[in-house]
Short mmCIF file of C-alpha atoms and ligand atoms in Angstrom, two decimals:
data_model
loop_
_atom_site.label_atom_id
_atom_site.label_comp_id
_atom_site.label_asym_id
_atom_site.label_seq_id
_atom_site.Cartn_x
_atom_site.Cartn_y
_atom_site.Cartn_z
CA MET Y 1085 12.42 18.45 -26.47
CA GLU Y 1086 8.74 17.31 -25.71
CA PRO Y 1087 8.47 14.96 -22.08
CA LEU Y 1088 7.40 12.03 -22.20
CA ILE Y 1089 4.27 10.60 -20.03
CA SER Y 1090 4.59 7.01 -18.69
CA ILE Y 1091 1.19 6.22 -17.48
CA VAL Y 1092 2.01 2.72 -15.27
CA VAL Y 1093 -1.45 0.17 -15.54
CA PRO Y 1094 -1.52 -2.67 -12.91
CA LEU Y 1095 -4.16 -5.41 -14.37
CA PHE Y 1096 -5.22 -8.69 -12.60
CA ASN Y 1097 -8.27 -10.38 -14.16
CA GLU Y 1098 -8.76 -6.96 -15.49
CA GLU Y 1099 -10.85 -8.96 -18.68
CA LEU Y 1100 -13.97 -6.43 -18.26
CA VAL Y 1101 -12.08 -3.05 -17.77
CA ILE Y 1102 -9.08 -3.61 -20.11
CA GLU Y 1103 -10.33 -2.10 -23.01
CA GLN Y 1104 -12.19 -0.06 -21.66
CA MET Y 1105 -10.12 1.74 -19.79
CA TYR Y 1106 -7.68 1.98 -22.34
CA ARG Y 1107 -10.10 4.14 -24.53
CA ARG Y 1108 -9.61 6.71 -21.79
CA VAL Y 1109 -7.04 6.60 -21.10
CA THR Y 1110 -5.95 7.22 -24.45
CA ALA Y 1111 -8.65 9.84 -25.11
CA VAL Y 1112 -7.10 11.81 -22.33
CA MET Y 1113 -3.42 11.86 -24.25
CA ALA Y 1114 -4.42 12.81 -26.71
CA ALA Y 1115 -5.83 15.24 -25.56
CA ILE Y 1116 -2.99 16.88 -23.63
CA GLY Y 1117 -0.88 16.20 -27.04
CA LEU Y 1118 2.40 15.02 -24.59
CA ASP Y 1119 3.71 12.69 -26.37
CA TYR Y 1120 2.88 9.28 -23.23
CA GLU Y 1121 3.94 5.02 -23.31
CA LEU Y 1122 0.86 3.18 -21.94
CA ILE Y 1123 2.71 0.40 -19.77
CA LEU Y 1124 0.56 -2.11 -18.68
CA ILE Y 1125 1.58 -5.25 -16.04
CA ASN Y 1126 0.27 -8.11 -16.22
CA ASP Y 1127 -0.14 -9.42 -13.26
CA GLY Y 1128 -0.41 -13.13 -14.19
CA SER Y 1129 -3.97 -12.81 -14.61
CA ARG Y 1130 -5.98 -16.27 -14.74
CA ASP Y 1131 -8.74 -14.90 -17.55
CA LYS Y 1132 -8.12 -12.92 -20.74
CA THR Y 1133 -6.66 -10.17 -19.68
CA LEU Y 1134 -3.77 -10.88 -21.32
CA PRO Y 1135 -4.26 -11.69 -24.54
CA ILE Y 1136 -6.36 -8.69 -25.16
CA ALA Y 1137 -3.31 -7.16 -23.67
CA ARG Y 1138 -1.28 -8.38 -26.86
CA GLN Y 1139 -3.72 -6.98 -29.35
CA LEU Y 1140 -3.61 -3.42 -27.17
CA CYS Y 1141 0.27 -3.63 -27.93
CA THR Y 1142 0.05 -4.98 -31.30
CA GLN Y 1143 -2.82 -2.44 -32.67
CA ASP Y 1144 -1.19 1.59 -30.70
CA PRO Y 1145 3.02 1.48 -30.77
CA HIS Y 1146 1.75 3.18 -27.35
CA VAL Y 1147 1.67 0.63 -25.66
CA LYS Y 1148 4.06 -1.75 -24.04
CA LEU Y 1149 3.38 -4.69 -21.84
CA ILE Y 1150 4.78 -7.05 -18.95
CA GLY Y 1151 3.96 -10.51 -18.06
CA PHE Y 1152 4.73 -11.35 -14.88
CA SER Y 1153 5.27 -15.09 -14.56
CA ARG Y 1154 2.66 -15.03 -12.16
CA ASN Y 1155 0.52 -12.66 -9.56
CA PHE Y 1156 3.07 -11.17 -7.58
CA GLY Y 1157 1.04 -8.60 -6.44
CA HIS Y 1158 -0.25 -4.91 -7.37
CA GLN Y 1159 2.91 -2.76 -4.93
CA ALA Y 1160 4.90 -5.78 -7.55
CA ALA Y 1161 3.34 -3.59 -10.38
CA LEU Y 1162 3.72 -1.31 -9.68
CA THR Y 1163 6.80 -1.48 -8.98
CA ALA Y 1164 8.23 -3.27 -12.27
CA GLY Y 1165 6.13 -0.63 -14.39
CA LEU Y 1166 7.70 1.85 -13.03
CA ASP Y 1167 11.61 -0.45 -13.52
CA LYS Y 1168 10.53 0.16 -16.63
CA ALA Y 1169 8.36 3.13 -17.09
CA ARG Y 1170 11.16 5.95 -19.27
CA GLY Y 1171 8.88 8.63 -18.54
CA ASP Y 1172 10.25 12.96 -17.49
CA ALA Y 1173 7.04 12.60 -15.17
CA VAL Y 1174 5.40 8.38 -14.67
CA VAL Y 1175 1.28 8.45 -13.50
CA ILE Y 1176 0.71 5.51 -11.79
CA ILE Y 1177 -3.21 4.89 -12.47
CA ASP Y 1178 -6.16 1.39 -10.99
CA ALA Y 1179 -6.92 -0.56 -14.36
CA ASP Y 1180 -10.97 -0.07 -13.11
CA LEU Y 1181 -11.09 3.03 -13.37
CA GLN Y 1182 -12.41 4.24 -10.52
CA ASP Y 1183 -9.14 6.88 -10.65
CA PRO Y 1184 -10.58 8.61 -13.65
CA PRO Y 1185 -7.59 9.26 -16.15
CA GLU Y 1186 -9.62 12.59 -16.42
CA ILE Y 1187 -7.39 14.11 -14.05
CA ILE Y 1188 -4.69 12.75 -15.17
CA PRO Y 1189 -4.57 16.57 -17.15
CA GLN Y 1190 -4.80 18.26 -13.86
CA MET Y 1191 -1.68 16.54 -12.48
CA VAL Y 1192 0.93 17.29 -16.03
CA GLU Y 1193 -0.39 20.84 -14.92
CA LYS Y 1194 0.51 20.92 -10.98
CA TRP Y 1195 4.22 18.69 -12.97
CA LYS Y 1196 4.80 21.68 -15.29
CA ASP Y 1197 4.13 24.40 -12.21
CA GLY Y 1198 7.48 22.39 -10.58
CA PHE Y 1199 5.60 20.12 -8.34
CA ASP Y 1200 7.82 16.66 -8.58
CA VAL Y 1201 4.91 14.18 -7.07
CA VAL Y 1202 1.19 15.33 -7.42
CA TYR Y 1203 -1.52 12.46 -5.16
CA GLY Y 1204 -4.51 12.85 -5.84
CA THR Y 1205 -6.94 12.23 -2.58
CA ARG Y 1206 -10.46 11.34 -2.31
CA VAL Y 1207 -12.66 13.59 -0.89
CA LYS Y 1208 -15.39 11.05 -1.78
CA ARG Y 1209 -15.79 7.52 -2.83
CA GLU Y 1210 -18.53 5.73 -4.84
CA GLY Y 1211 -19.58 2.59 -4.35
CA GLU Y 1212 -17.46 0.98 -1.75
CA THR Y 1213 -19.51 -0.22 1.47
CA ARG Y 1214 -19.54 1.04 5.00
CA VAL Y 1215 -17.44 -1.15 6.10
CA LYS Y 1216 -14.26 -0.90 3.63
CA LYS Y 1217 -15.18 3.50 4.37
CA TRP Y 1218 -14.16 2.10 7.85
CA THR Y 1219 -11.83 0.12 7.54
CA ALA Y 1220 -9.84 2.64 5.47
CA ALA Y 1221 -10.87 5.27 8.23
CA GLY Y 1222 -8.94 3.54 10.89
CA PHE Y 1223 -5.77 2.28 8.46
CA TYR Y 1224 -4.62 5.45 8.47
CA TRP Y 1225 -5.67 7.61 11.56
CA LEU Y 1226 -3.21 4.00 12.92
CA LEU Y 1227 -1.07 4.96 10.09
CA ARG Y 1228 -0.71 8.64 11.35
CA LYS Y 1229 -0.18 7.76 14.68
CA LEU Y 1230 2.01 5.28 14.27
CA THR Y 1231 4.89 6.26 11.65
CA ALA Y 1232 7.13 9.69 11.41
CA VAL Y 1233 6.77 9.77 7.94
CA ASP Y 1234 4.23 12.06 6.91
CA ILE Y 1235 1.24 10.34 4.73
CA PRO Y 1236 -1.38 11.70 3.41
CA GLN Y 1237 -4.81 10.52 4.53
CA ASP Y 1238 -7.48 9.21 1.83
CA THR Y 1239 -4.50 9.11 -0.84
CA GLY Y 1240 -3.84 5.90 -2.59
CA ASP Y 1241 -0.86 5.29 -5.88
CA PHE Y 1242 -3.29 7.60 -8.65
CA ARG Y 1243 -0.63 9.69 -9.11
CA LEU Y 1244 1.90 11.35 -11.25
CA LEU Y 1245 5.70 12.02 -9.49
CA ASP Y 1246 8.58 12.94 -11.28
CA ARG Y 1247 11.44 11.67 -12.83
CA ARG Y 1248 13.72 12.23 -9.88
CA VAL Y 1249 11.05 10.99 -7.63
CA VAL Y 1250 10.98 7.57 -9.22
CA ASN Y 1251 14.90 7.49 -9.85
CA ALA Y 1252 14.39 7.33 -6.06
CA LEU Y 1253 12.06 5.07 -5.53
CA ASN Y 1254 14.22 2.60 -8.20
CA ARG Y 1255 16.53 2.49 -5.69
CA MET Y 1256 14.96 1.46 -2.73
CA ARG Y 1257 13.95 -2.14 -3.16
CA GLU Y 1258 12.67 -3.64 -0.06
CA LYS Y 1259 11.15 -6.53 -0.73
CA ASN Y 1260 7.69 -5.67 1.15
CA ARG Y 1261 6.62 -2.71 -0.21
CA PHE Y 1262 4.14 0.30 0.60
CA LEU Y 1263 5.04 2.29 -1.66
CA ARG Y 1264 2.12 5.08 -1.06
CA GLY Y 1265 4.35 5.75 2.53
CA MET Y 1266 7.45 4.94 0.38
CA VAL Y 1267 6.74 8.28 -1.98
CA SER Y 1268 6.69 9.99 1.18
CA TRP Y 1269 9.15 8.93 2.77
CA VAL Y 1270 11.32 10.50 -0.56
CA GLY Y 1271 10.05 14.37 -0.29
CA PHE Y 1272 10.28 16.72 -3.01
CA ARG Y 1273 7.78 19.07 -3.83
CA GLN Y 1274 4.18 17.03 -3.36
CA CYS Y 1275 0.63 18.75 -3.94
CA ARG Y 1276 -2.37 17.02 -3.41
CA LEU Y 1277 -5.22 17.36 -6.19
CA GLU Y 1278 -8.73 16.56 -5.24
CA TYR Y 1279 -11.00 13.59 -6.86
CA VAL Y 1280 -14.48 12.24 -6.53
CA ARG Y 1281 -13.71 8.36 -6.08
CA HIS Y 1282 -15.98 6.43 -8.60
CA GLU Y 1283 -16.97 2.50 -8.56
CA ARG Y 1284 -15.66 0.23 -10.21
CA PHE Y 1285 -16.34 0.19 -13.71
CA ALA Y 1286 -16.72 -3.64 -14.09
CA GLY Y 1287 -15.34 -6.38 -11.81
CA GLU Y 1288 -15.20 -7.15 -8.66
CA THR Y 1289 -11.52 -5.70 -6.13
CA LYS Y 1290 -8.33 -7.77 -6.31
CA TYR Y 1291 -8.09 -6.77 -3.15
CA PRO Y 1292 -9.86 -9.67 -1.03
CA PHE Y 1293 -9.64 -9.67 2.93
CA LYS Y 1294 -6.49 -11.18 3.51
CA LYS Y 1295 -4.45 -9.26 0.86
CA MET Y 1296 -5.23 -6.74 2.45
CA VAL Y 1297 -4.97 -7.04 6.25
CA LYS Y 1298 -1.45 -7.89 4.64
CA PHE Y 1299 -1.19 -4.70 2.45
CA ALA Y 1300 -1.83 -2.68 6.18
CA LEU Y 1301 1.41 -4.19 8.04
CA ASP Y 1302 3.17 -3.55 5.23
CA GLY Y 1303 2.48 -0.25 5.80
CA ILE Y 1304 3.19 0.06 9.60
CA LEU Y 1305 5.02 -2.42 10.47
CA SER Y 1306 8.11 -0.69 7.42
CA PHE Y 1307 7.08 3.02 8.09
CA SER Y 1308 7.29 1.35 12.66
CA GLN Y 1309 9.29 0.66 15.23
CA ILE Y 1310 6.69 1.46 17.69
CA PRO Y 1311 4.67 -1.93 17.58
CA LEU Y 1312 7.86 -3.14 19.41
CA LYS Y 1313 8.17 -1.06 21.72
CA VAL Y 1314 4.80 -1.06 23.00
CA SER Y 1315 5.34 -4.95 24.27
CA SER Y 1316 9.06 -3.15 26.71
CA VAL Y 1317 5.25 -1.05 28.18
CA PHE Y 1318 3.14 -3.50 29.17
CA GLY Y 1319 6.79 -5.24 30.36
CA PHE Y 1320 6.49 -2.42 33.24
CA LEU Y 1321 3.61 -1.57 33.53
CA CYS Y 1322 2.78 -5.72 34.49
CA SER Y 1323 6.50 -4.80 36.64
CA LEU Y 1324 4.59 -2.11 38.71
CA LEU Y 1325 1.35 -3.90 39.10
CA SER Y 1326 2.84 -6.65 40.65
CA PHE Y 1327 4.97 -5.41 42.28
CA CYS Y 1328 1.89 -3.27 44.38
CA LEU Y 1329 0.74 -6.26 45.02
CA ILE Y 1330 3.71 -8.31 46.75
CA ILE Y 1331 3.88 -4.80 49.06
CA TYR Y 1332 -0.28 -5.34 49.45
CA GLY Y 1333 0.59 -9.09 49.92
CA LEU Y 1334 3.36 -7.96 53.20
CA VAL Y 1335 1.41 -5.45 54.90
CA GLU Y 1336 -2.03 -7.96 54.45
CA LYS Y 1337 0.14 -10.59 55.90
CA PHE Y 1338 2.17 -8.73 58.55
CA PHE Y 1339 0.22 -6.31 59.78
CA TYR Y 1340 -3.65 -8.13 59.41
CA SER Y 1341 -2.26 -11.01 59.19
CA GLN Y 1342 -5.01 -12.60 57.36
CA SER Y 1343 -4.83 -15.08 54.41
CA VAL Y 1344 -3.59 -13.70 51.34
CA ILE Y 1345 -3.97 -16.81 49.86
CA ARG Y 1346 -7.46 -17.03 48.28
CA GLY Y 1347 -9.23 -17.07 45.09
CA TRP Y 1348 -7.69 -19.00 42.26
CA LEU Y 1349 -10.07 -17.49 40.03
CA SER Y 1350 -7.16 -13.99 40.28
CA THR Y 1351 -4.64 -16.20 39.85
CA PHE Y 1352 -5.78 -17.53 36.91
CA VAL Y 1353 -7.07 -14.72 35.01
CA ALA Y 1354 -3.30 -12.94 35.81
CA ILE Y 1355 -2.01 -16.17 34.04
CA LEU Y 1356 -3.75 -16.41 31.03
CA PHE Y 1357 -4.37 -11.98 30.40
CA LEU Y 1358 0.48 -12.06 30.55
CA GLY Y 1359 0.55 -14.89 28.52
CA GLY Y 1360 -2.02 -13.67 26.34
CA VAL Y 1361 0.08 -10.64 26.06
CA GLN Y 1362 3.65 -11.83 25.41
CA LEU Y 1363 2.37 -14.00 22.88
CA ILE Y 1364 1.14 -10.96 21.22
CA CYS Y 1365 5.15 -9.88 21.34
CA ILE Y 1366 5.46 -12.81 20.31
CA GLY Y 1367 3.16 -11.98 17.47
CA ILE Y 1368 4.71 -9.06 16.53
CA LEU Y 1369 8.26 -9.32 17.12
CA GLY Y 1370 8.00 -12.29 14.58
CA GLU Y 1371 5.35 -10.14 11.89
CA TYR Y 1372 9.04 -7.92 12.03
CA LEU Y 1373 11.64 -11.30 11.52
CA GLY Y 1374 9.60 -12.54 8.50
CA ARG Y 1375 10.42 -9.05 7.49
CA ILE Y 1376 13.83 -9.29 7.49
CA TYR Y 1377 13.64 -12.67 6.46
CA ASP Y 1378 12.03 -11.76 3.11
CA GLU Y 1379 14.54 -8.91 3.08
CA ILE Y 1380 18.03 -10.94 4.03
CA LYS Y 1381 16.53 -14.14 1.53
CA ASN Y 1382 16.79 -10.94 -1.24
CA ARG Y 1383 15.52 -12.26 -4.01
CA PRO Y 1384 13.94 -10.15 -7.68
CA LEU Y 1385 10.25 -8.53 -6.33
CA TYR Y 1386 8.90 -9.80 -10.18
CA VAL Y 1387 10.04 -11.97 -12.74
CA CYS Y 1388 8.50 -11.53 -15.89
CA ASP Y 1389 7.95 -13.38 -18.63
CA GLU Y 1390 7.18 -11.06 -21.68
CA LEU Y 1391 8.08 -7.87 -23.03
CA ILE Y 1392 6.39 -6.11 -26.07
CA ASN Y 1393 6.80 -2.75 -27.40
CA PHE Y 1394 10.02 -2.20 -25.38
CA ASP Y 1395 13.09 -1.13 -27.13
N1 UDP H 1169 -3.84 -5.81 -8.73
C1 UDP H 1169 -3.30 -6.66 -9.14
N2 UDP H 1169 -2.52 -7.04 -8.37
C2 UDP H 1169 -2.95 -7.82 -7.34
C3 UDP H 1169 -3.95 -7.34 -7.66
C4 UDP H 1169 -5.15 -6.31 -7.32
O1 UDP H 1169 -2.25 -5.72 -10.07
O2 UDP H 1169 -2.62 -8.81 -7.42
C5 UDP H 1169 -4.01 -4.87 -9.67
C6 UDP H 1169 -5.70 -4.02 -10.01
O3 UDP H 1169 -6.26 -5.03 -11.71
C7 UDP H 1169 -6.63 -2.83 -10.25
C8 UDP H 1169 -5.24 -2.59 -9.25
O4 UDP H 1169 -4.18 -3.19 -8.66
O5 UDP H 1169 -5.52 -2.21 -10.92
C9 UDP H 1169 -6.46 -1.53 -8.19
O6 UDP H 1169 -6.30 -3.35 -7.03
P1 UDP H 1169 -8.34 -3.50 -6.90
O7 UDP H 1169 -8.92 -1.48 -7.78
O8 UDP H 1169 -8.99 -4.61 -7.09
O9 UDP H 1169 -8.29 -3.35 -5.56
P2 UDP H 1169 -9.49 -2.00 -4.76
O10 UDP H 1169 -9.33 -0.53 -5.80
O11 UDP H 1169 -10.73 -2.57 -4.10
O12 UDP H 1169 -9.29 -1.24 -3.63
MG1 MG H 1170 -10.62 -0.34 -7.28
#
């Protein structure tokens, strides 16, 4: 039987790009000539994304729609797409056409060559601010330093996954998700495909600073326990320092009979410094604790309001 390709597209307030995205993806898939399904996930959009998506579903049976009951976030939307996809290979792509759908045939070729994961690596980012590029570079650097899994640099969620990889991912129901890390963790034969990341076709980023910080924290904390260990290292260093100071104080007192009681500034600085370090360490504990709490509650990752064109 001819293989089926699923294309998963998360949508959050993308009324300006959805139709253009549909046209370009459809053109690409028609050219490949393989059977495909285009799974749109409406992540609680507040604009006309939903009616347009519904319209596309009535026009074209290839298009399927998962409608969330509210905004659950990009990673939850991708998860829903992977859950519902029936394809032998699944391609994840952003709606904003920053990742060109025209790369998909090359991904499919690599898949046919026997690779299970073909991830797109951005060799160039067009139309993104310098701050975004720098923070992204810093984040990927830190991620590589702190985590044991080999998460490729400058690689987003634009990728093709074989059915075996999707099945493995679908069994990982962790709540604070960092999908690109999870794909690396799963393993299998992976290969990269370089591409130029374009400017957003229209509209603006749906990842404001706050969401990005949360996402970055999920990436690091889901794949590393090193931050937890930082406090022990600090603890040892501080204990060592205070021990040296005690020796110094005793020597001063008994051999040079100096009064050691002077300079409350140094005392004050020491207290503030230690207080700060302790609070940061408690904060790190809190980040992990909050994530454990999310796991314990075991709520579903998303709630669907409607499903269209799924059997
Ligand atoms: N997105 C989503 N839910 C959200 C935020 C974003 O489904 O809460 C989708 C969005 O519609 C887009 C993709 O995730 O298809 C990537 O978002 P965006 O392009 O805004 O991120 P950026 O490229 O700026 O990092
Ligand atoms: Mg984008």
